[in-house]
CSV table of C-alpha atoms in Angstrom, one decimal:
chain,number,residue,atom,x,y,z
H,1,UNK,CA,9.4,1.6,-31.0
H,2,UNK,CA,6.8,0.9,-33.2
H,3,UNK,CA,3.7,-1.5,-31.7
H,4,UNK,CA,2.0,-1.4,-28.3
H,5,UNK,CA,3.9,0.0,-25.0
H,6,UNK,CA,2.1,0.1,-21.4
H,7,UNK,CA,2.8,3.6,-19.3
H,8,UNK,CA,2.4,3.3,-16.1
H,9,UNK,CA,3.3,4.5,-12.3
H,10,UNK,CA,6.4,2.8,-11.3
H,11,UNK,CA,4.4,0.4,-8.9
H,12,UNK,CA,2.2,0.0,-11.6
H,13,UNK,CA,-0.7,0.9,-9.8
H,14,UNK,CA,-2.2,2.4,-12.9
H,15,UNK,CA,-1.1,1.9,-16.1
H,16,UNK,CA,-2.3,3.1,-19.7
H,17,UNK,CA,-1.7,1.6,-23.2
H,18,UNK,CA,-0.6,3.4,-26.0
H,19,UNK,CA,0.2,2.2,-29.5
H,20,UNK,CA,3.2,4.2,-31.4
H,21,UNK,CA,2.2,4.3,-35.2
H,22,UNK,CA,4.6,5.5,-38.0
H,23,UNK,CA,2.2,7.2,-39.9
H,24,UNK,CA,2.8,11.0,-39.9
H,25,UNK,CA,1.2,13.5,-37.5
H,26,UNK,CA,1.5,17.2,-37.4
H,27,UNK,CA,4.4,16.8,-35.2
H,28,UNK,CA,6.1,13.6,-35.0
H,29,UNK,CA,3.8,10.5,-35.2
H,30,UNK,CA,0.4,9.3,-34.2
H,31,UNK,CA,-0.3,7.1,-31.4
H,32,UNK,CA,-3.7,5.5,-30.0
H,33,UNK,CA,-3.9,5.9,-26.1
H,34,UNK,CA,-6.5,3.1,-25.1
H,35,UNK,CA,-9.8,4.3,-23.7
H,36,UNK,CA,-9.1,4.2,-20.3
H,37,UNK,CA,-5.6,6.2,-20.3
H,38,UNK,CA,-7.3,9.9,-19.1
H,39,UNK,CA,-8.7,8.0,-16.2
H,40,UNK,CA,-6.0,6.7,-15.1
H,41,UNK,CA,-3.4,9.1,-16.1
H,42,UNK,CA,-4.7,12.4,-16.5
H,43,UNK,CA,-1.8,13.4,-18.0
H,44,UNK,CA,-2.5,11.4,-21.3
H,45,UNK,CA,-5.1,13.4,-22.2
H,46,UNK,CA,-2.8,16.0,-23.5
H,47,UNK,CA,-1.0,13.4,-25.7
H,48,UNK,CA,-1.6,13.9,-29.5
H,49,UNK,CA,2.1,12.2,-30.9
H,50,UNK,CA,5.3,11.1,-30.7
H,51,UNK,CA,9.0,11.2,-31.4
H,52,UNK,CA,12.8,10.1,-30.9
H,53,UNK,CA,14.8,12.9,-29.7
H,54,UNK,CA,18.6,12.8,-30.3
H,55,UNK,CA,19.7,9.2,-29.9
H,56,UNK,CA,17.6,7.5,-26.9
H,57,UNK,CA,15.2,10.0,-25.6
H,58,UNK,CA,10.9,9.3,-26.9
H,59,UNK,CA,9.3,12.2,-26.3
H,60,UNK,CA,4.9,12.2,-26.2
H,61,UNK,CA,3.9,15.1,-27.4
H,62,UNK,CA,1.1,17.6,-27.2
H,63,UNK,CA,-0.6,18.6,-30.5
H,64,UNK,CA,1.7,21.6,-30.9
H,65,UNK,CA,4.2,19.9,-30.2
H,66,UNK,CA,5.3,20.3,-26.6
H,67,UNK,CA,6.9,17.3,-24.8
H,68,UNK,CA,4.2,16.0,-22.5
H,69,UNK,CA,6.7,13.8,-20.6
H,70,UNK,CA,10.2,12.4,-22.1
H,71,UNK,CA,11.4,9.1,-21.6
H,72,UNK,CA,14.9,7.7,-21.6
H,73,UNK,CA,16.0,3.7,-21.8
H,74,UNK,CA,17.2,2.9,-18.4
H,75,UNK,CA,17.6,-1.3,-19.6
H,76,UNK,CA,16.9,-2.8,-23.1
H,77,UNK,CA,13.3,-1.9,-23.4
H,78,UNK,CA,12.1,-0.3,-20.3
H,79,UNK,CA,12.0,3.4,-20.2
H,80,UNK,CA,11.6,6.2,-17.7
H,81,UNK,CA,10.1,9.4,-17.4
H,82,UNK,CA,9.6,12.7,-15.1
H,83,UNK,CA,6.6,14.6,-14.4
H,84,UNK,CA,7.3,17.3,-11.9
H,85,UNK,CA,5.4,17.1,-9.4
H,86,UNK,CA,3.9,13.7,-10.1
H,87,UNK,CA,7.1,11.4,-10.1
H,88,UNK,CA,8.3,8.8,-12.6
H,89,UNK,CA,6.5,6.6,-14.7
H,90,UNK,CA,7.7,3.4,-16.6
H,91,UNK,CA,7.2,3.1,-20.4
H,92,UNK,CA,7.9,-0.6,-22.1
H,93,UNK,CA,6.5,-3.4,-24.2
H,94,UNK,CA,3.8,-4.7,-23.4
H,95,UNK,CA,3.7,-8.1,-23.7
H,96,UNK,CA,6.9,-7.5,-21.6
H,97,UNK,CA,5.0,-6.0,-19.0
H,98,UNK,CA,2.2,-8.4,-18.9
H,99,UNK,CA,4.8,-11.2,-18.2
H,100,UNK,CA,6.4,-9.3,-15.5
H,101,UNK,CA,2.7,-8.9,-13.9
H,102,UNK,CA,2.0,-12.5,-14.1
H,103,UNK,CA,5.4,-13.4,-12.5
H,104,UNK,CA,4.7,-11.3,-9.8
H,105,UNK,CA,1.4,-13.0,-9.6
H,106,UNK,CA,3.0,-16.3,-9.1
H,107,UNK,CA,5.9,-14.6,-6.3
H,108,UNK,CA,2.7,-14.1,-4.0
H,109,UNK,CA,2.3,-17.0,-1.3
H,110,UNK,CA,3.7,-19.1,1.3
H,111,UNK,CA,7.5,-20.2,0.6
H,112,UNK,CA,9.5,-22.4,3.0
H,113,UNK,CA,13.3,-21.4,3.2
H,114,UNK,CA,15.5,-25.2,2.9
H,115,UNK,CA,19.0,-25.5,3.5
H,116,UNK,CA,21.0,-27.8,0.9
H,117,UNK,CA,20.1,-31.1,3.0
H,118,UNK,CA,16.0,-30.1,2.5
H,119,UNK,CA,16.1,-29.3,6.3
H,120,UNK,CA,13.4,-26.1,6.8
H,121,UNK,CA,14.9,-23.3,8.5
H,122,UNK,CA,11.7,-20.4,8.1
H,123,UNK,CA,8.6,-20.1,6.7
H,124,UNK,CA,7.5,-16.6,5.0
H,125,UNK,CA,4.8,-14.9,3.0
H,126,UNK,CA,5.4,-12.7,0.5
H,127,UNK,CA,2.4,-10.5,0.0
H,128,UNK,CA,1.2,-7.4,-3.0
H,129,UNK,CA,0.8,-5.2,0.0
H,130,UNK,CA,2.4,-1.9,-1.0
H,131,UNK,CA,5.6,-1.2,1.2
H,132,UNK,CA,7.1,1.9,-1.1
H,133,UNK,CA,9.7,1.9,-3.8
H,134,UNK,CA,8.1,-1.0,-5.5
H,135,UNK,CA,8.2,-2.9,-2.6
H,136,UNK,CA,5.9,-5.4,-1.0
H,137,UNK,CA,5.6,-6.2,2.0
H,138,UNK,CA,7.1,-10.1,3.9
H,139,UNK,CA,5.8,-11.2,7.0
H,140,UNK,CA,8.1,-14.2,8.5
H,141,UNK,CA,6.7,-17.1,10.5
H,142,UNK,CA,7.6,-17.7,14.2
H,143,UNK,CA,10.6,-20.5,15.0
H,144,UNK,CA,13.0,-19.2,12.3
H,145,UNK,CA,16.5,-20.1,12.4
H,146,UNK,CA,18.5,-17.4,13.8
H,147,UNK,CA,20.5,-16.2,11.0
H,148,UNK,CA,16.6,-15.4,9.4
H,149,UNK,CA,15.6,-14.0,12.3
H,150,UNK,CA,18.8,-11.8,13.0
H,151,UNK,CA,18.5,-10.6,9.1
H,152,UNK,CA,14.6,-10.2,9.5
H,153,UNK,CA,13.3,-9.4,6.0
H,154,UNK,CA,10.6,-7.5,5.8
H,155,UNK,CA,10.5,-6.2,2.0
H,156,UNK,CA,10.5,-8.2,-1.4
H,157,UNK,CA,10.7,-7.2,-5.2
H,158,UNK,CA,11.6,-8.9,-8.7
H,159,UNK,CA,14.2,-6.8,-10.1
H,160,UNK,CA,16.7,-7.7,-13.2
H,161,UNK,CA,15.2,-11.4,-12.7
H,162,UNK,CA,16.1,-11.8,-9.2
H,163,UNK,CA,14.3,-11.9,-6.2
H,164,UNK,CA,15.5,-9.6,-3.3
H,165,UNK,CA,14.5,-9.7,0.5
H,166,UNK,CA,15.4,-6.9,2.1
H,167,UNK,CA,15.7,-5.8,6.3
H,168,UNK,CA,14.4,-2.9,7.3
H,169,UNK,CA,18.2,-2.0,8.6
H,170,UNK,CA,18.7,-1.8,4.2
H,171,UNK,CA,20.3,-5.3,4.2
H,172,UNK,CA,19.2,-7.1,1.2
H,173,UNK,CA,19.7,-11.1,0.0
H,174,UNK,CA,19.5,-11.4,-3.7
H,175,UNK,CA,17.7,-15.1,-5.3
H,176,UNK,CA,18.1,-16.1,-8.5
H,177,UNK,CA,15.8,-18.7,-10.2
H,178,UNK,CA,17.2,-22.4,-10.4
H,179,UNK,CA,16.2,-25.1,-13.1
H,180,UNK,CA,14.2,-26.7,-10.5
H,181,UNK,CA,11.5,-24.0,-9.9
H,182,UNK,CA,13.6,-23.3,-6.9
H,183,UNK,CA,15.1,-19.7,-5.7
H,184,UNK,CA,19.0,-20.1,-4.7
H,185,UNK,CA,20.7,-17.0,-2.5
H,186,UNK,CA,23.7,-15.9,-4.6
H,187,UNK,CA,26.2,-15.8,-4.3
H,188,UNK,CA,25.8,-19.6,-3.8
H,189,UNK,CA,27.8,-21.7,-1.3
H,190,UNK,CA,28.5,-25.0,-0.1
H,191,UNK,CA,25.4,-25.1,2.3
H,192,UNK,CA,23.4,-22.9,-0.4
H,193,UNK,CA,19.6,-21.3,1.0
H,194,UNK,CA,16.5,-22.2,-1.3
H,195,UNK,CA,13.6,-20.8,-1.1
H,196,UNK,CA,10.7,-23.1,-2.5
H,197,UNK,CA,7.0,-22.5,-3.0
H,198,UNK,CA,5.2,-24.0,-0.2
């Protein structure tokens, strides 16, 4: 646990770095919250340490020793937290968060959808625009082939490495990343759907 973790709102609309030391405090051990943390996360403010509880829970800690928020893993190296009243927040590696930022960076755009035989079937965009539940929002371009159009997708995200489209009826097609810089529906088929950056 020991190094530099980013806290943040699940959509990571406002995140916070903190650096978990393992020198000694009071209670626990000392972390550094970055400058900006209060601003963005009020909360942090009454940070002063850290600890492990039990097995898997790390709690932050007030100076006298009151858990501020408690985190528990949820996957290797991302963990999640309750404020009540406030909702969840994320806690993981940074560098690990930066590269999921950047990926998402690179998601945004035009993308054609191809069938095996590089015939075009729809052209969407996947947008940052904020659709709820860490979802963005996917407009899809007129003249779409009818099974596109019939599933109409209207939500994207990056979750466990795969990219999801989902309807607004809660049908959702899962893509998973190809050797070619290409995104292949799975489970893949004889006439397999790729979606390529455009």
């Amino acid at each position: 646990m020991i190094g530099q973790w980013e806290l943040a709102t699940t959509e990571r609309s406002k995140t916070c770095v903190l650096t978990l030391k393992p020198d000694a405090a009071p209670r626990g051990q000392k972390l550094e919250l970055e400058p900006g943390c209060a601003a963005a996360l009020p909360f942090t403010k009454d940070i002063a340490g850290w600890t492990v509880k039990g097995l898997d829970i790390v709690s932050l800690q007030s100076a006298n020793g009151e858990a501020v928020i408690d985190f528990t893993e949820v996957e290797s190296g991302i963990f999640e937290g309750l404020r009540q009243g406030e909702g969840v927040y994320i806690l993981q590696n940074l560098a690990a968060a930066r590269s999921l930022a950047k990926s998402m960076d690179q998601m945004i755009g035009d993308w054609a959808m191809v069938r095996g035989n590089g015939a075009t079937i729809c052209s969407l965009v996947l947008t940052n625009n904020d659709a709820g539940n860490d979802n963005f929002q996917v407009f899809v371009k007129p003249k779409c082939d009818s099974a596109i159009a019939a599933f109409a997708p209207s939500q994207w995200r990056l979750e466990h490495g795969q990219m999801m489209l989902m309807s607004d009826r809660g049908e959702t097609w899962r893509f998973e990343a190809d050797d070619n810089a290409q995104w292949r529906l799975v489970p893949d088929s004889a006439n397999p759907l790729i979606m390529l950056r455009q």
